[in-house]
XYZ file of C-alpha atoms in Angstrom:
769
model
C 148.244 54.575 103.005
C 151.147 55.163 105.358
C 150.963 57.910 107.994
C 152.514 61.394 107.225
C 156.312 61.149 107.271
C 157.625 62.105 110.702
C 160.134 64.506 109.595
C 157.491 66.845 107.848
C 156.275 70.223 108.755
C 152.454 70.673 109.356
C 150.810 74.063 109.659
C 147.303 74.692 111.042
C 145.201 77.727 110.223
C 142.344 78.800 112.379
C 141.240 80.401 115.517
C 143.475 79.356 118.430
C 143.566 79.192 122.239
C 143.523 81.404 124.453
C 140.786 82.928 122.133
C 137.478 81.654 123.471
C 135.452 79.881 120.831
C 134.993 76.320 119.578
C 137.119 76.348 116.742
C 140.084 77.676 118.808
C 139.790 74.737 121.177
C 139.409 72.402 118.136
C 142.445 73.693 116.347
C 144.546 73.412 119.616
C 143.209 69.717 120.311
C 143.936 68.787 116.693
C 147.398 70.327 116.703
C 148.327 68.455 119.749
C 146.685 65.201 118.540
C 148.630 65.268 115.365
C 151.826 66.213 117.087
C 151.425 63.324 119.436
C 151.013 60.796 116.651
C 154.004 62.231 114.669
C 156.392 63.058 117.343
C 159.199 64.144 115.228
C 157.045 66.425 113.008
C 157.080 70.115 113.398
C 153.569 71.513 114.057
C 153.037 75.269 113.648
C 149.846 77.404 113.958
C 148.784 80.459 112.061
C 146.175 82.107 114.220
C 143.361 84.221 113.056
C 142.758 87.420 115.179
C 139.247 89.114 115.813
C 140.746 92.060 117.501
C 143.771 94.201 116.767
C 145.707 93.336 119.877
C 145.692 89.641 119.281
C 146.176 87.122 122.026
C 148.774 85.902 124.252
C 149.392 82.765 122.118
C 151.521 79.769 123.006
C 154.805 79.076 121.272
C 153.473 77.020 118.443
C 151.729 80.077 116.934
C 154.386 81.392 114.450
C 152.222 83.873 112.568
C 149.003 85.955 113.274
C 146.440 87.105 110.583
C 144.175 89.940 111.327
C 140.667 88.805 110.304
C 140.034 92.133 108.063
C 143.353 92.681 106.795
C 143.726 91.326 103.166
C 147.471 91.742 103.092
C 147.898 89.433 106.167
C 146.421 86.470 104.297
C 148.995 86.863 101.518
C 151.789 87.386 103.823
C 150.892 84.114 105.683
C 150.983 82.290 102.170
C 154.354 83.949 101.618
C 155.585 82.632 104.886
C 154.288 79.118 104.227
C 155.806 79.100 100.740
C 159.310 79.683 102.116
C 159.482 76.113 103.314
C 157.827 76.668 106.550
C 155.205 73.691 106.150
C 154.647 70.845 103.744
C 150.912 70.787 104.172
C 148.419 73.299 105.534
C 145.357 72.063 107.573
C 142.607 74.735 107.322
C 139.671 74.978 109.927
C 136.950 76.520 107.891
C 133.865 78.323 109.308
C 132.619 81.348 107.214
C 132.593 83.731 110.126
C 136.254 83.501 111.195
C 137.621 84.862 108.005
C 137.317 88.457 106.697
C 135.481 89.696 103.546
C 132.118 88.642 102.111
C 131.373 85.132 103.234
C 134.949 84.828 104.527
C 136.423 85.530 101.109
C 139.727 86.956 102.239
C 140.871 83.397 102.831
C 140.857 82.984 99.098
C 143.869 85.506 98.950
C 145.969 83.113 100.809
C 144.813 79.955 98.901
C 145.608 81.548 95.541
C 149.117 82.305 96.587
C 149.801 79.046 98.374
C 152.080 76.279 96.720
C 151.823 73.548 99.239
C 148.816 70.875 99.595
C 145.785 72.078 101.579
C 143.534 69.932 103.788
C 140.411 71.769 104.765
C 138.145 70.770 107.643
C 134.671 72.091 107.001
C 132.838 72.946 110.361
C 129.837 74.241 108.346
C 128.545 72.702 105.165
C 125.509 74.796 103.754
C 123.056 73.047 101.450
C 121.532 76.429 100.470
C 124.318 78.861 100.229
C 123.867 82.424 98.988
C 125.919 83.651 95.970
C 128.836 84.855 98.053
C 128.933 81.705 100.199
C 128.814 79.485 97.011
C 131.625 81.308 95.366
C 133.859 80.937 98.384
C 132.963 77.484 98.896
C 133.610 76.348 95.331
C 136.927 77.973 95.348
C 137.801 76.509 98.605
C 136.845 72.976 97.301
C 138.809 73.691 94.105
C 142.001 74.546 96.019
C 141.840 71.946 98.715
C 143.583 68.650 98.150
C 141.456 66.843 100.571
C 138.219 67.885 102.477
C 137.296 66.696 105.976
C 133.797 66.702 107.332
C 132.731 65.236 110.700
C 129.541 63.517 109.721
C 128.309 61.597 106.557
C 125.627 64.375 106.034
C 128.531 66.802 105.286
C 129.831 64.611 102.560
C 126.292 64.072 101.209
C 125.812 67.867 100.926
C 129.336 68.380 99.269
C 128.377 65.773 96.698
C 124.806 67.001 95.945
C 125.285 70.759 96.250
C 128.890 71.366 95.105
C 129.546 68.335 92.984
C 132.487 67.099 95.117
C 133.281 63.331 94.448
C 133.374 61.154 97.581
C 136.868 60.251 96.751
C 138.129 63.708 97.772
C 136.241 63.769 101.231
C 137.332 62.036 104.398
C 134.781 61.684 107.168
C 136.577 62.008 110.405
C 134.505 62.449 113.609
C 135.060 65.288 115.919
C 137.846 64.319 118.431
C 137.250 63.682 121.985
C 139.298 63.251 125.318
C 140.123 59.698 126.110
C 138.542 59.594 129.677
C 137.619 56.657 131.640
C 134.105 55.494 132.098
C 132.757 56.389 135.536
C 129.787 57.119 137.668
C 128.607 60.583 138.455
C 128.316 60.818 142.344
C 131.889 61.500 142.904
C 131.950 64.290 140.410
C 128.727 65.909 142.135
C 130.281 66.419 145.497
C 132.436 69.488 144.591
C 129.379 71.091 143.224
C 127.314 70.240 146.445
C 124.700 68.103 144.304
C 124.996 64.748 145.743
C 121.733 63.112 145.334
C 120.504 65.309 142.565
C 119.723 64.409 138.985
C 121.737 66.740 136.889
C 120.818 67.819 133.452
C 123.650 69.850 131.563
C 124.043 72.075 128.587
C 127.345 73.702 127.944
C 129.074 75.869 125.350
C 129.071 79.595 124.360
C 125.552 80.928 124.898
C 123.571 82.299 122.071
C 119.985 82.261 120.845
C 120.603 79.526 118.377
C 121.161 77.028 121.385
C 117.468 76.916 122.271
C 118.260 76.824 125.966
C 114.822 78.472 126.624
C 113.021 75.388 125.598
C 115.075 73.333 128.091
C 114.095 75.719 130.827
C 110.579 75.568 129.791
C 110.689 71.691 130.145
C 111.797 71.957 133.808
C 108.449 72.502 135.616
C 107.223 69.054 134.389
C 110.542 67.497 135.070
C 110.525 68.912 138.554
C 106.974 67.708 139.191
C 107.976 64.070 138.543
C 111.670 64.441 139.782
C 111.928 67.170 142.286
C 115.644 66.258 142.572
C 116.296 67.488 139.206
C 118.658 70.490 138.466
C 119.545 71.935 135.089
C 123.173 73.344 134.801
C 123.761 75.883 131.875
C 127.609 76.263 131.669
C 129.306 78.725 129.495
C 130.053 82.412 128.888
C 127.861 84.270 126.352
C 129.538 84.323 122.915
C 131.822 87.442 123.010
C 130.429 88.528 119.522
C 126.920 88.617 120.921
C 128.199 90.381 123.995
C 129.778 93.132 121.845
C 126.474 93.671 120.010
C 123.931 93.432 122.757
C 125.560 92.673 125.905
C 123.859 90.048 128.287
C 120.502 90.422 127.020
C 120.087 86.708 125.961
C 121.400 85.454 129.335
C 119.247 87.833 131.226
C 116.080 86.742 129.324
C 116.781 83.106 130.237
C 117.425 84.101 133.919
C 114.003 85.982 133.932
C 112.161 82.965 132.160
C 113.407 80.597 134.944
C 112.088 83.075 137.624
C 108.734 83.397 135.835
C 108.228 79.633 135.569
C 109.118 79.077 139.338
C 112.155 77.017 138.668
C 114.975 79.437 139.396
C 116.215 77.256 142.202
C 116.475 74.267 139.806
C 118.381 76.271 136.968
C 121.964 77.062 137.789
C 124.007 79.470 135.368
C 127.798 79.160 135.389
C 128.803 82.359 133.294
C 132.378 81.558 132.528
C 134.592 79.872 129.936
C 135.937 76.821 131.603
C 139.227 74.981 131.127
C 139.140 71.526 129.687
C 139.868 70.069 133.238
C 136.978 71.895 134.722
C 134.633 70.991 131.833
C 135.622 67.313 132.610
C 134.237 67.856 136.159
C 130.965 69.237 134.949
C 130.428 66.483 132.304
C 131.191 63.896 135.018
C 128.576 65.298 137.108
C 125.817 65.134 134.411
C 123.318 62.318 134.173
C 121.716 63.741 131.066
C 123.204 66.162 128.461
C 120.580 68.277 126.720
C 121.195 69.825 123.318
C 117.959 71.799 122.424
C 119.514 73.546 119.227
C 117.088 75.288 116.849
C 118.825 74.807 113.631
C 118.941 71.446 111.812
C 121.776 72.540 109.668
C 124.489 71.921 112.090
C 126.891 69.429 110.772
C 129.081 69.020 113.846
C 128.993 69.844 117.516
C 132.099 69.373 119.624
C 130.151 69.576 122.863
C 127.902 66.528 121.666
C 130.985 64.586 120.584
C 132.517 65.276 124.033
C 129.713 64.138 126.301
C 128.720 61.024 124.101
C 132.432 59.889 124.251
C 132.321 60.332 128.017
C 129.573 57.940 128.231
C 126.537 60.312 128.903
C 122.809 59.920 128.166
C 121.958 62.612 125.550
C 118.591 64.251 124.666
C 118.845 66.299 121.659
C 116.830 67.986 118.830
C 117.476 66.322 115.518
C 120.130 68.644 113.893
C 122.388 66.712 111.468
C 125.157 65.768 113.748
C 122.833 64.525 116.537
C 120.701 62.658 113.968
C 123.748 60.620 112.912
C 125.365 60.118 116.272
C 122.191 59.307 118.307
C 120.414 57.063 115.714
C 119.408 53.471 116.623
C 118.804 54.151 120.336
C 122.323 55.614 120.996
C 120.476 58.632 122.481
C 116.991 60.240 122.422
C 115.949 62.710 119.728
C 113.082 65.130 120.322
C 111.315 67.736 117.896
C 112.677 71.191 117.545
C 111.116 73.884 119.995
C 109.146 71.216 121.953
C 109.594 71.560 125.829
C 106.915 69.063 126.368
C 108.803 66.320 124.441
C 112.054 67.289 126.286
C 110.230 66.879 129.510
C 108.775 63.502 128.540
C 112.069 62.194 127.280
C 114.065 63.359 130.463
C 111.361 61.930 132.804
C 111.285 58.602 130.947
C 114.912 58.238 131.218
C 115.196 59.327 134.912
C 112.467 56.734 135.657
C 114.484 53.935 134.352
C 118.105 53.631 135.571
C 118.842 50.492 133.850
C 117.943 52.067 130.359
C 120.168 55.015 131.194
C 123.019 52.668 132.187
C 122.773 50.610 128.913
C 122.668 53.846 126.839
C 125.861 55.231 128.768
C 127.899 52.067 128.090
C 126.978 51.877 124.562
C 127.825 55.524 123.836
C 131.089 54.932 125.615
C 132.161 51.828 123.813
C 131.019 52.937 120.363
C 133.221 56.202 120.623
C 136.528 54.817 121.398
C 137.577 55.298 117.703
C 136.866 59.014 118.025
C 139.408 59.772 120.720
C 141.854 62.566 119.807
C 144.851 60.097 119.338
C 142.744 58.064 116.973
C 141.543 61.351 115.120
C 145.258 62.550 114.900
C 146.153 59.346 113.036
C 143.315 59.705 110.597
C 144.315 63.459 109.865
C 147.883 62.214 109.210
C 146.495 59.745 106.703
C 144.500 62.482 104.924
C 147.574 64.768 104.828
C 149.659 61.831 103.322
C 146.896 61.522 100.593
C 146.847 65.322 99.954
C 150.783 65.332 99.404
C 150.673 62.287 97.179
C 147.886 63.845 95.017
C 149.534 67.316 95.047
C 152.856 65.657 93.776
C 151.141 63.585 90.976
C 149.127 66.731 89.836
C 152.144 68.999 89.919
C 154.273 66.630 87.762
C 151.500 65.657 85.168
C 150.427 69.178 84.365
C 153.614 71.310 84.570
C 154.166 71.388 80.863
C 150.432 71.930 80.029
C 150.317 74.685 82.698
C 153.329 76.690 81.205
C 151.775 76.286 77.797
C 148.370 77.470 78.804
C 149.676 80.585 80.567
C 151.649 81.871 77.452
C 149.042 84.459 76.205
C 149.873 85.265 72.722
C 152.520 85.572 70.062
C 155.434 88.010 71.188
C 156.087 90.731 68.689
C 159.149 90.488 66.665
C 162.467 92.070 67.252
C 162.617 95.459 65.286
C 165.518 97.795 66.058
C 164.623 100.720 63.777
C 164.389 103.024 66.643
C 167.499 101.904 68.393
C 169.463 102.694 65.240
C 167.685 105.978 65.153
C 168.885 106.932 68.595
C 172.425 105.701 67.949
C 175.363 107.470 66.273
C 179.165 107.103 66.026
C 179.593 108.051 69.709
C 176.895 105.664 71.262
C 173.223 105.910 72.037
C 171.530 109.173 72.798
C 169.514 109.463 76.162
C 166.366 111.035 75.167
C 164.101 111.678 72.255
C 161.334 114.152 71.543
C 158.568 111.819 70.420
C 160.472 109.512 68.193
C 163.268 112.113 67.197
C 166.619 111.832 69.021
C 167.177 114.810 71.327
C 170.812 115.845 70.793
C 170.693 118.390 73.623
C 170.617 115.862 76.364
C 173.592 113.910 75.088
C 174.606 110.455 76.158
C 175.014 108.421 79.359
C 176.808 105.329 80.529
C 173.604 103.765 81.955
C 171.934 103.612 78.502
C 175.202 102.572 76.526
C 175.619 99.672 79.147
C 171.952 98.598 78.449
C 172.451 98.866 74.712
C 175.570 96.735 74.875
C 173.778 94.056 77.002
C 170.928 93.893 74.364
C 173.302 93.457 71.518
C 175.036 90.497 73.189
C 171.610 89.060 74.118
C 170.597 89.023 70.637
C 173.857 87.701 69.345
C 173.877 84.761 71.708
C 170.092 83.804 71.526
C 168.316 81.870 68.773
C 166.233 84.809 67.897
C 166.162 85.687 64.197
C 168.677 88.485 63.781
C 167.168 91.820 62.722
C 168.403 93.536 59.677
C 171.034 95.627 61.515
C 174.710 95.221 62.061
C 174.830 94.070 65.704
C 178.503 93.784 65.837
C 178.887 97.502 64.764
C 176.313 98.704 67.237
C 177.925 96.746 70.042
C 181.352 98.000 69.095
C 180.120 101.719 69.458
C 178.371 101.030 72.809
C 181.487 99.269 74.249
C 183.818 101.980 72.896
C 181.728 104.354 74.946
C 182.006 102.329 78.022
C 185.709 102.049 77.591
C 185.887 106.005 77.174
C 183.804 106.317 80.283
C 186.223 104.588 82.644
C 188.438 107.169 84.226
C 191.996 105.718 84.381
C 193.022 107.792 87.355
C 190.092 106.790 89.606
C 188.785 103.517 88.223
C 185.206 104.950 88.108
C 182.888 105.127 85.372
C 181.772 108.497 84.284
C 177.975 108.646 83.394
C 177.000 111.745 81.400
C 178.570 113.028 78.074
C 177.448 116.181 76.124
C 176.714 115.822 72.425
C 180.054 117.408 71.714
C 181.635 114.542 73.506
C 182.689 116.445 76.764
C 182.480 114.461 80.113
C 180.270 116.351 82.426
C 181.523 114.934 85.730
C 184.572 113.106 87.212
C 182.627 110.030 88.099
C 179.167 108.927 87.778
C 176.617 107.573 90.208
C 177.132 104.298 91.865
C 174.245 102.886 89.957
C 175.823 103.944 86.668
C 179.079 102.321 87.710
C 177.194 99.002 88.728
C 175.377 98.943 85.372
C 178.601 99.344 83.436
C 180.102 96.387 85.461
C 177.006 94.548 84.660
C 177.448 95.086 80.829
C 181.209 94.372 80.797
C 180.970 91.401 83.024
C 178.264 89.937 81.127
C 179.932 90.727 77.732
C 183.096 88.816 78.904
C 180.997 85.641 78.560
C 178.300 86.569 76.048
C 179.809 88.579 73.307
C 180.642 86.550 70.143
C 183.526 88.997 69.324
C 186.816 88.055 70.869
C 188.004 91.617 70.947
C 184.942 92.663 72.690
C 185.286 89.897 75.266
C 188.823 90.766 76.096
C 188.102 94.427 76.308
C 185.139 93.809 78.562
C 187.299 91.701 80.958
C 189.791 94.438 81.169
C 187.264 97.172 81.888
C 185.415 94.937 84.482
C 188.545 94.046 86.347
C 189.588 97.772 86.404
C 186.250 98.944 87.738
C 185.425 96.220 90.166
C 187.585 97.454 93.201
C 185.655 100.660 93.469
C 182.223 98.637 94.288
C 183.541 97.678 97.859
C 182.977 101.177 99.209
C 179.479 101.677 97.613
C 176.489 102.262 99.755
C 173.679 101.840 97.123
C 171.964 98.335 97.439
C 170.948 98.636 93.622
C 174.619 99.458 92.724
C 175.443 96.197 94.666
C 172.719 94.228 92.722
C 173.952 95.536 89.292
C 177.399 94.704 90.121
C 176.466 91.249 91.215
C 174.759 90.599 87.856
C 177.992 91.450 86.142
C 179.960 89.403 88.475
C 177.872 86.402 87.813
C 178.428 86.969 84.035
C 182.153 87.317 84.501
C 182.484 84.124 86.456
C 180.905 82.276 83.679
C 184.164 83.045 81.667
C 186.535 83.127 84.579
C 185.134 81.025 87.397
C 188.335 81.017 89.570
C 188.961 84.864 89.523
C 189.754 85.429 93.086
C 188.719 89.139 93.087
C 185.283 88.424 91.637
C 184.590 85.612 93.875
C 185.354 87.737 96.936
C 183.322 90.669 95.537
C 180.379 88.391 95.101
C 180.438 86.978 98.627
C 180.948 90.577 99.978
C 178.121 92.070 98.017
C 175.799 89.109 98.627
C 176.388 89.317 102.301
C 175.753 93.160 102.254
C 172.495 92.583 100.368
C 171.435 89.851 102.947
C 172.340 91.996 105.926
C 170.282 94.882 104.445
C 167.322 92.598 104.057
C 167.651 91.000 107.604
C 167.863 94.619 109.239
C 164.617 95.571 107.622
C 162.506 92.514 106.764
C 159.633 90.932 108.742
C 156.744 88.593 107.805
C 154.629 91.448 106.464
C 157.351 93.567 104.731
C 160.030 91.037 103.526
C 162.062 93.760 101.869
C 165.491 95.289 101.832
C 164.514 98.890 102.646
C 161.636 100.845 104.215
C 160.795 102.009 100.859
C 160.187 100.297 97.489
C 161.507 102.667 94.986
C 163.146 101.786 91.524
C 164.358 98.890 89.581
C 163.236 96.954 92.760
C 163.295 93.468 91.332
C 167.093 93.660 90.609
C 167.702 93.335 94.401
C 165.795 89.924 94.425
C 167.497 88.873 91.220
C 170.942 89.399 92.484
C 170.172 87.183 95.486
C 168.586 84.512 93.424
C 171.596 84.269 91.043
C 173.918 84.242 94.142
C 172.008 81.391 95.493
C 172.089 79.326 92.362
C 175.653 79.734 91.395
C 177.176 79.809 94.904
C 174.755 78.996 97.614
C 175.319 81.654 100.125
C 173.225 81.012 103.338
C 169.652 81.582 102.354
C 170.253 83.964 99.486
C 168.046 82.090 97.003
C 165.078 81.680 99.416
C 165.246 85.229 100.609
C 165.451 86.558 97.095
C 162.472 84.363 96.000
C 160.501 85.395 99.073
C 160.907 89.182 98.377
C 160.393 88.796 94.563
C 157.160 86.858 95.405
C 156.054 89.673 97.756
C 156.851 92.194 95.235
C 154.992 90.489 92.524
C 151.904 90.684 94.788
C 152.469 94.379 95.496
C 152.714 94.869 91.612
C 149.641 92.978 90.670
C 146.395 95.070 90.296
C 142.941 93.834 91.456
C 142.039 93.176 87.825
C 145.193 90.955 87.503
C 147.589 93.009 85.373
C 151.015 94.281 86.246
C 150.978 97.642 88.059
C 154.627 98.820 88.925
C 155.341 101.018 91.841
C 154.853 104.490 90.678
C 157.773 107.050 90.753
C 155.518 109.943 92.076
C 155.871 108.923 95.793
C 156.890 105.168 95.521
C 155.796 102.775 98.214
C 156.625 103.273 101.839
C 156.373 100.817 104.749
C 154.194 102.906 106.960
C 152.757 105.128 104.291
C 150.950 105.088 101.074
C 151.809 103.786 97.476
C 152.173 105.755 94.263
C 150.556 104.049 91.235
C 152.070 106.578 88.627
C 154.181 107.550 87.132
C 154.880 103.897 85.813
C 158.280 103.295 84.303
C 159.327 100.615 81.566
C 162.447 99.744 83.570
C 160.190 98.405 86.311
C 158.688 95.815 83.958
C 161.805 95.013 82.475
C 163.373 94.224 85.818
C 160.460 92.209 86.803
C 160.696 90.054 83.656
C 164.390 89.322 84.144
C 164.175 88.553 87.689
C 161.101 86.278 87.302
C 162.683 84.368 84.438
C 165.853 83.834 86.574
C 163.468 82.635 89.468
C 161.689 80.375 86.844
C 165.158 78.957 85.908
C 166.132 78.301 89.464
C 163.031 76.685 90.572
C 161.144 75.245 87.673
C 158.080 76.678 89.337
C 155.670 77.817 86.428
C 154.483 80.611 88.553
C 157.472 82.646 87.853
C 157.021 82.286 83.972
C 153.447 83.583 84.366
C 154.681 86.602 86.366
C 157.405 87.296 83.760
C 154.680 87.280 81.061
C 152.249 89.405 83.089
C 154.957 92.112 83.515
C 155.920 92.006 79.894
C 152.352 92.342 78.888
C 152.459 95.796 80.537
C 154.304 97.023 77.392
C 151.765 95.531 75.074
C 148.758 97.317 76.726
C 147.809 95.124 79.516
C 148.096 97.927 82.004
C 146.100 100.574 83.983
C 145.430 102.588 80.977
C 144.941 99.908 78.404
C 147.630 101.654 76.272
C 150.345 99.799 74.323
C 153.711 101.412 75.036
C 155.755 99.732 72.299
C 155.743 101.008 68.722
C 155.296 97.811 66.482
C 156.677 99.593 63.480
C 160.001 100.907 64.882
C 160.515 98.799 68.076
C 160.691 101.993 70.107
C 158.848 102.413 73.575
C 157.053 105.259 75.097
C 158.669 106.685 78.338
C 156.064 105.491 80.726
C 152.408 106.032 81.887
C 151.055 109.061 83.653
C 147.757 108.738 85.381
C 145.931 109.998 82.382
C 148.033 109.269 79.329
C 151.271 107.681 78.096
C 154.400 109.925 77.902
C 154.802 110.046 74.105
C 158.558 110.499 74.111
C 160.631 107.391 73.138
C 163.968 107.554 74.884
C 166.858 105.179 75.083
C 166.070 103.835 78.596
C 162.375 102.964 77.700
C 163.235 101.565 74.408
C 166.052 99.342 75.740
C 163.725 98.200 78.642
C 161.329 97.076 76.088
C 163.887 95.544 73.790
C 165.774 93.601 76.455
C 162.493 92.271 78.011
C 161.348 91.147 74.533
C 164.729 89.320 73.804
C 164.548 87.503 77.318
C 160.964 86.525 76.794
C 161.595 85.265 73.335
C 164.607 83.300 74.410
C 162.631 81.812 77.384
C 159.688 80.858 75.276
C 162.019 79.251 72.550
C 163.645 77.423 75.222
C 160.306 75.985 76.378
C 159.113 75.051 72.994
C 162.279 73.059 72.298
C 162.996 71.501 75.715
C 161.377 68.986 78.175
C 159.405 70.844 80.675
C 161.854 69.825 83.364
C 165.064 70.645 81.479
C 165.077 74.342 82.560
C 165.683 73.293 86.046
C 169.233 72.555 85.148
C 169.848 75.415 82.749
C 172.105 78.273 83.683
C 171.237 81.397 81.816
C 173.302 84.507 82.120
C 171.592 87.420 83.804
C 170.371 90.349 81.568
């Protein structure tokens, strides 16, 4: 297996320096080791924060995750999915991630689309229910698992059913230091001629240091020159809970035993350079840990690799590393055994020298450069496996995510709402409401629907689509004010326009309908009139300030350019509006809020859809990636904890620094999400987007917060939305058209999947609708 390609991007997730803990140091050393072995690779870090203010991180840290903030984990996944990394290396310890048993990490993994290699710093043979759930999910979503001892692989196989082929045993890395004597290192500490025992690391009750202190009276009796150095700050989480109570108890114990002059505490977190000085001065390293279930110890690896004699209790890592005479193992909680082992070693200098040289020689393949190379090999395996799996199961995944048969196209209610003028806006229950008249918004949507149905392979309903389309297009033609070039919006039932020009949004929707009709309509007269109306109404958009009006117009422009790809005014308008949308997003977005505005309001997915289409048909800076990133974020925001679509509610919307309204829920939000996700699916071939489109469509069918179906299967009508306690029983034009357009798009997409090779859609170029 070759090393990871030098041009790749590698991300590391875990605690990170200057945070003071073993995993932070490990992540930093690993990142440097991998970077040193793949010098052209870009290595970035996602750092876990255990405090709101974070830390003063170095430049390689590109993103920070607050331990207890679920949204941060998902935001990190979005960031990585936008091409920031090709593989993610996770450092896993249950305690460094938020939620029960660190379960918040799963929120990141479920969103991630790049291969994952997880280093397990703890592998529990008897997990509780929460720990087992997290571990099994972590195992399932990781391409490779790395443990630092063979015991870890054994537990993974026996407890979690992980095949050996998925596990890489890579030892804890160590600095590559020269083999040296101790006396030169002792001078700065004033300990020339002394026999130095050393324990280092963050202090806590599990370290068993009290048993090392209890061994000192006998060691001193036989070797008065002996001194025990205890190096390390108390673990910060322990200090936060109980202060320095544990350290104080150790100091009192040394005094009570009369060995206080032979036990020296260094209460600080030392740099790697200072730690090397302490280790260099040590004759014996002592790890009297109390718990067998420790799969790795960075401190043990470090001192063994420096060629030190080690006395340790038989926790798993020590039992493997020190077996066959490479060190001395003593029972747990046995000061007498510690004292006997230390005295025997101090009595026999030749034995100590042989053990030191053997430890040093046998650890050369665990230096950080060697470990970095092995991690690169694991990354390469994960990437290779990820590609193979993705290619082999794409078709099966798409098929498996299509829940059930879509309802048939029935336009009874659409005909009921339509007359010789166009389509009426509102209904009382399912009865047209003449008092509210007509609007351009709904006639534009109705014209779009007719053209979609005419163009698709959907069995035509028993209606005259050409006649309906003619009425809706005639309304749009009448709506365009000849003097201003603006579309009017509202018309009374007696055919009187109620304004000189409509909203910017309604004008954008009219351009969307006419631009699309230029390419979609099967009727030549319709196509020619659409082109005229579109061209006459296009100029007004340049002065618009509504981002949604820009988006609606862009959807129409992309349709128009299908029929007239060299039309200069349309090309210029496309570039201008795309730039404005991108500028709007750049001015507002950050890693946690990748959005166009400080509020998420209505027809939100259309903003993303417009950028996605601009990126597909004419790459414009990063419009495709920005559109996809925002749409993925929006999809997450509109997915309930139970997994169904939950659109942003109109009774308050969603605000950057405020709350979110869950109601009222509008059909146009589901329809916009269906359209945008299907365009994302066609642009990327990623089955995720097809699933999200179906999730949004199923909202109409009853997979929603109330469990209530909004569509009427007998007439094709659709209720006007969901209140917090009931559905709105009226079936107006906007809601009915939202359902019918979403149904037409979903049906066409599923027919395409059923009749095409799974990869064929990557090259298709559907018109937005």
